[in-house]
């Protein structure tokens, strides 16, 4: 399952993403966690050494290598220069699985407590004033477009805050999106904005309430998000200790908060995967990108890279049907 964690800055989405990933890994599920936020804090939340993680390789600096690996011997993509972040897989493209070994994963991911982790990388001095952060996130979008995952596997992506995720089609690359929401008007405003942008794309969105103090907080969220509310987490001594650098075993999280994480995982699994929709939307956003800027840059019609009927995950669907 490909899962996004979004929300207003400071809502606790990174904390929730880390708790979800760590809990799933502790239960024996294959887990991949990717920090795609401009503020890179997921490594520390997962219990990695933050300084060491910051010094390691990042996805955003190896986009050309990722493109070159994923295109494989696809005759429709003769060079990495003709591959956009939206380019879908086709005949000869390399597909990925969560647990496999390959040069990209070996070079750019770190294994920690059963979690395969990578970061896009934040801004560096050379980026300031001349680069868009979404060019770095494009590496994540490409990986998701080529990743064949099952319902018992979890790819957890900590997204940029607010509605910035809609600057590209990556918001459609997830089986389920969890929006972490505080009981405030600003936070539910981000939910309503996200819902409005996503309404035409059949995006599954659930709300996880956070920093809940009392029944009034829960009632406030119910009033504003209704049935989208999947659960809520109270203020946590465990989380406070983790934010001070003491990351304990995930099963030490308060039982009522741990139950919310488990319920979120169960809700995602119950929703299942829709490979046909995933592929259709990949093709739609690749056409948009090609027309908007890709064709002018490449000098050819990049929409010709789309192969009708080439559904990502189709072999997995056949295997599940047997």
Coordinates of C-alpha atoms in Angstrom, one line a residue:
X1 CA 0.0 0.0 0.0
X2 CA 1.3 3.4 -1.0
X3 CA 0.3 5.9 1.8
X4 CA 0.7 9.7 2.1
X5 CA 0.8 11.6 5.3
X6 CA -0.2 15.2 4.9
X7 CA -1.4 18.2 7.0
X8 CA -0.7 21.7 8.1
X9 CA 2.8 22.4 9.1
X10 CA 3.2 21.5 12.8
X11 CA 0.2 19.2 12.9
X12 CA 2.3 16.1 13.6
X13 CA 2.2 14.4 10.2
X14 CA 5.9 13.4 10.4
X15 CA 5.2 11.9 13.9
X16 CA 2.2 10.0 12.6
X17 CA 4.1 8.8 9.5
X18 CA 6.9 7.5 11.7
X19 CA 4.6 5.8 14.1
X20 CA 2.7 4.1 11.3
X21 CA 5.9 2.9 9.6
X22 CA 7.5 1.7 12.9
X23 CA 4.3 -0.1 14.0
X24 CA 3.9 -1.9 10.6
X25 CA 7.5 -3.0 10.7
X26 CA 7.3 -4.2 14.3
X27 CA 4.3 -6.4 13.2
X28 CA 6.4 -7.9 10.4
X29 CA 5.2 -6.0 7.4
X30 CA 7.7 -4.9 4.7
X31 CA 8.0 -1.2 5.0
X32 CA 9.5 1.6 3.0
X33 CA 9.5 5.2 4.4
X34 CA 10.4 8.3 2.3
X35 CA 10.8 11.8 3.6
X36 CA 9.4 14.1 0.8
X37 CA 8.9 17.1 3.0
X38 CA 11.1 20.2 2.5
X39 CA 11.8 20.1 6.3
X40 CA 13.6 16.8 6.6
X41 CA 12.7 15.3 10.0
X42 CA 11.4 11.8 9.3
X43 CA 14.8 10.2 9.8
X44 CA 15.0 11.4 13.4
X45 CA 11.4 10.4 14.1
X46 CA 12.2 6.9 12.9
X47 CA 15.1 6.7 15.3
X48 CA 18.0 7.2 12.9
X49 CA 20.9 9.5 13.7
X50 CA 19.7 12.8 12.2
X51 CA 23.2 14.1 11.5
X52 CA 24.3 10.9 9.8
X53 CA 21.1 10.8 7.7
X54 CA 21.6 14.4 6.6
X55 CA 25.1 13.6 5.4
X56 CA 24.0 10.5 3.4
X57 CA 22.9 10.3 -0.3
X58 CA 19.5 11.7 -1.1
X59 CA 17.0 10.9 -3.9
X60 CA 16.8 14.5 -5.2
X61 CA 20.5 14.6 -6.1
X62 CA 20.4 11.3 -8.1
X63 CA 17.3 11.9 -10.3
X64 CA 19.3 11.2 -13.5
X65 CA 20.6 7.8 -12.1
X66 CA 17.1 6.9 -11.0
X67 CA 15.7 7.7 -14.5
X68 CA 18.4 5.7 -16.2
X69 CA 17.8 2.6 -14.1
X70 CA 14.0 2.7 -14.3
X71 CA 13.8 3.2 -18.1
X72 CA 15.7 -0.1 -18.6
X73 CA 15.5 -1.0 -22.3
X74 CA 12.1 0.6 -22.9
X75 CA 12.4 1.6 -26.6
X76 CA 10.0 4.5 -26.1
X77 CA 12.6 6.1 -23.7
X78 CA 15.9 6.0 -25.5
X79 CA 17.6 8.3 -23.0
X80 CA 17.1 9.6 -19.5
X81 CA 16.8 13.1 -20.9
X82 CA 13.5 12.1 -22.4
X83 CA 12.1 10.9 -19.1
X84 CA 9.9 13.2 -17.0
X85 CA 9.0 12.6 -13.4
X86 CA 5.6 11.6 -14.7
X87 CA 6.8 9.0 -17.2
X88 CA 4.9 5.8 -16.7
X89 CA 6.5 2.3 -17.1
X90 CA 6.2 0.6 -20.4
X91 CA 7.7 -2.4 -22.2
X92 CA 11.2 -3.0 -21.0
X93 CA 11.0 -0.6 -18.1
X94 CA 12.3 -1.8 -14.7
X95 CA 9.6 -2.3 -12.1
X96 CA 10.4 -2.2 -8.4
X97 CA 9.2 -4.1 -5.3
X98 CA 9.5 -3.0 -1.7
X99 CA 11.8 -5.8 -0.5
X100 CA 14.1 -6.3 -3.6
X101 CA 17.8 -5.5 -4.0
X102 CA 18.7 -3.2 -6.8
X103 CA 21.4 -0.5 -7.4
X104 CA 19.0 2.4 -6.6
X105 CA 17.9 1.0 -3.3
X106 CA 21.4 -0.1 -2.4
X107 CA 22.8 3.4 -3.1
X108 CA 20.1 5.7 -1.8
X109 CA 18.1 3.8 0.9
X110 CA 19.1 2.9 4.5
X111 CA 17.7 -0.1 6.4
X112 CA 16.8 0.6 10.0
X113 CA 14.7 -1.6 12.3
X114 CA 12.9 -3.3 9.5
X115 CA 12.3 0.0 7.6
X116 CA 13.9 0.9 4.2
X117 CA 14.3 4.7 4.5
X118 CA 15.3 7.4 2.0
X119 CA 15.0 11.2 1.9
X120 CA 14.6 13.6 -1.0
X121 CA 17.0 16.0 0.6
X122 CA 16.3 19.6 1.4
X123 CA 17.5 22.8 -0.2
X124 CA 21.2 23.4 -0.5
X125 CA 22.9 26.8 -1.2
X126 CA 22.9 26.2 -5.0
X127 CA 19.2 25.7 -5.0
X128 CA 18.3 29.0 -3.3
X129 CA 16.5 31.4 -5.6
X130 CA 16.8 29.2 -8.7
X131 CA 15.3 25.7 -7.9
X132 CA 11.9 24.4 -7.2
X133 CA 11.6 21.8 -4.4
X134 CA 9.2 19.8 -6.6
X135 CA 12.1 18.9 -8.9
X136 CA 13.5 16.9 -5.9
X137 CA 10.2 15.3 -5.1
X138 CA 10.1 14.2 -8.8
X139 CA 12.4 11.3 -7.8
X140 CA 9.8 10.0 -5.4
X141 CA 7.1 10.3 -8.0
X142 CA 9.1 8.2 -10.5
X143 CA 9.8 5.5 -7.9
X144 CA 6.1 5.3 -7.0
X145 CA 5.1 5.1 -10.7
X146 CA 7.4 2.0 -11.0
X147 CA 6.7 0.4 -7.7
X148 CA 4.6 -2.8 -7.5
X149 CA 3.5 -3.3 -3.9
X150 CA 1.0 -5.5 -2.2
X151 CA -1.7 -4.9 0.4
X152 CA 0.6 -6.3 3.2
X153 CA 3.4 -4.0 2.3
X154 CA 3.5 -0.3 3.2
X155 CA 5.2 2.6 1.4
X156 CA 4.9 5.6 3.8
X157 CA 5.6 9.0 2.4
X158 CA 5.9 12.1 4.6
X159 CA 4.7 14.8 2.2
X160 CA 5.2 18.6 2.0
X161 CA 2.9 20.6 4.4
X162 CA -0.4 22.0 3.4
X163 CA -1.7 21.9 -0.2
X164 CA 1.8 22.1 -1.8
X165 CA 1.4 18.4 -2.7
X166 CA -0.9 19.5 -5.5
X167 CA 1.9 21.2 -7.4
X168 CA 2.3 17.9 -9.2
X169 CA 0.3 14.7 -9.9
X170 CA 2.0 12.9 -7.0
X171 CA -1.1 13.2 -4.9
X172 CA -2.7 10.5 -7.0
X173 CA 0.1 8.0 -6.5
X174 CA -1.3 6.8 -3.2
X175 CA -3.8 4.1 -2.2
X176 CA -4.7 6.1 0.8
X177 CA -4.0 9.6 2.1
X178 CA -4.0 10.4 5.9
X179 CA -4.4 14.0 6.7
X180 CA -3.2 14.8 10.3
X181 CA -5.4 17.5 11.8
X182 CA -5.3 19.5 14.9
X183 CA -8.6 20.7 16.4
X184 CA -8.2 24.2 15.0
X185 CA -9.8 26.2 12.2
X186 CA -6.5 26.5 10.3
X187 CA -5.8 22.8 10.4
X188 CA -9.3 21.8 9.3
X189 CA -9.0 24.5 6.6
X190 CA -6.1 22.6 5.1
X191 CA -8.3 19.4 5.1
X192 CA -11.1 21.2 3.3
X193 CA -8.6 22.7 0.8
X194 CA -7.0 19.3 0.2
X195 CA -10.5 17.7 -0.2
X196 CA -11.5 20.3 -2.7
X197 CA -8.4 19.9 -4.9
X198 CA -8.7 16.1 -4.8
X199 CA -12.4 15.7 -5.3
X200 CA -12.2 15.0 -9.1
X201 CA -9.5 12.3 -8.7
X202 CA -11.1 9.7 -6.4
X203 CA -8.4 10.2 -3.7
X204 CA -9.1 8.3 -0.5
X205 CA -8.6 10.7 2.4
X206 CA -8.9 9.9 6.1
X207 CA -8.3 12.3 8.9
X208 CA -6.3 11.4 12.0
X209 CA -6.9 13.9 14.8
X210 CA -3.9 14.9 16.8
X211 CA -3.1 16.8 20.0
X212 CA -6.5 16.1 21.4
X213 CA -7.1 17.2 25.0
X214 CA -10.8 16.5 25.6
X215 CA -14.2 15.6 24.1
X216 CA -14.7 19.2 22.8
X217 CA -11.7 18.7 20.6
X218 CA -13.2 15.5 19.2
X219 CA -16.6 17.1 18.7
X220 CA -14.9 20.0 16.8
X221 CA -13.2 17.6 14.4
X222 CA -16.4 15.6 13.9
X223 CA -18.3 18.8 13.0
X224 CA -15.8 19.8 10.4
X225 CA -14.6 16.5 8.8
X226 CA -17.5 14.1 9.5
X227 CA -17.0 10.4 8.6
X228 CA -13.5 11.1 7.3
X229 CA -12.3 11.1 10.9
X230 CA -10.5 7.7 11.3
X231 CA -9.5 8.3 14.9
X232 CA -7.6 10.7 17.2
X233 CA -4.5 10.8 19.3
X234 CA -4.3 12.5 22.6
X235 CA -1.2 14.5 23.7
X236 CA 1.5 11.9 24.3
X237 CA 4.3 11.7 26.8
X238 CA 5.9 9.0 24.5
X239 CA 5.9 11.5 21.5
X240 CA 7.3 14.3 23.7
X241 CA 10.1 12.1 24.8
X242 CA 10.8 11.0 21.2
X243 CA 10.9 14.7 20.1
X244 CA 13.6 15.2 22.8
X245 CA 15.7 12.4 21.3
X246 CA 14.5 9.4 23.3
X247 CA 12.7 7.2 20.8
X248 CA 11.4 4.2 22.6
X249 CA 10.0 0.9 21.3
X250 CA 6.8 1.7 19.3
X251 CA 4.7 -0.6 21.5
X252 CA 5.5 1.7 24.4
X253 CA 3.2 4.3 22.8
X254 CA 0.0 4.9 24.9
X255 CA -2.4 2.0 24.2
X256 CA -5.2 4.3 23.0
X257 CA -2.9 6.1 20.6
X258 CA -1.4 2.8 19.4
X259 CA -4.9 1.7 18.6
X260 CA -5.4 4.7 16.4
X261 CA -2.3 3.7 14.4
X262 CA -3.6 0.2 14.0
X263 CA -7.0 1.4 12.9
X264 CA -5.4 3.6 10.3
X265 CA -3.5 0.6 8.9
X266 CA -6.7 -1.5 8.8
X267 CA -8.6 1.2 7.1
X268 CA -5.9 1.5 4.4
X269 CA -5.9 -2.3 3.8
X270 CA -9.7 -2.4 3.7
X271 CA -9.7 0.1 0.9
X272 CA -7.5 -2.1 -1.2
X273 CA -5.5 -1.2 -4.4
X274 CA -6.9 -0.1 -7.7
X275 CA -4.1 -0.6 -10.3
X276 CA -6.3 0.4 -13.2
X277 CA -7.0 3.8 -11.6
X278 CA -3.4 4.2 -10.6
X279 CA -2.3 3.6 -14.2
X280 CA -5.0 5.7 -15.7
X281 CA -4.1 8.7 -13.6
X282 CA -0.4 8.2 -14.3
X283 CA -1.2 8.5 -18.0
X284 CA -3.4 11.5 -17.5
X285 CA -0.7 13.5 -15.6
X286 CA 2.0 12.5 -18.0
X287 CA 0.0 13.8 -20.9
X288 CA -0.5 17.1 -18.9
X289 CA 3.2 17.4 -18.2
X290 CA 4.1 16.7 -21.8
X291 CA 1.8 19.3 -23.1
X292 CA 2.6 21.9 -20.5
X293 CA 6.4 21.9 -20.7
X294 CA 7.9 18.4 -21.5
X295 CA 7.4 18.4 -25.3
X296 CA 8.9 21.8 -25.7
X297 CA 12.0 20.8 -23.8
X298 CA 12.4 17.4 -25.5
X299 CA 11.4 18.4 -29.0
X300 CA 9.2 15.3 -29.4
X301 CA 5.8 14.3 -28.2
X302 CA 6.4 12.6 -24.9
X303 CA 2.8 11.4 -24.7
X304 CA 3.9 8.7 -27.2
X305 CA 5.6 7.0 -24.2
X306 CA 2.2 6.0 -22.9
X307 CA 1.3 2.4 -23.8
X308 CA -2.5 1.9 -23.7
X309 CA -3.5 -1.1 -21.7
X310 CA -0.1 -1.4 -20.0
X311 CA -1.4 -1.6 -16.4
X312 CA 1.1 -1.5 -13.6
X313 CA 0.7 -4.4 -11.3
X314 CA -1.3 -6.5 -13.8
X315 CA 0.9 -9.6 -13.2
X316 CA 0.3 -9.1 -9.4
X317 CA -3.5 -9.0 -10.1
X318 CA -3.3 -12.2 -12.0
X319 CA -1.3 -13.9 -9.3
X320 CA -3.9 -12.8 -6.7
X321 CA -6.7 -14.1 -8.8
X322 CA -5.3 -17.7 -8.9

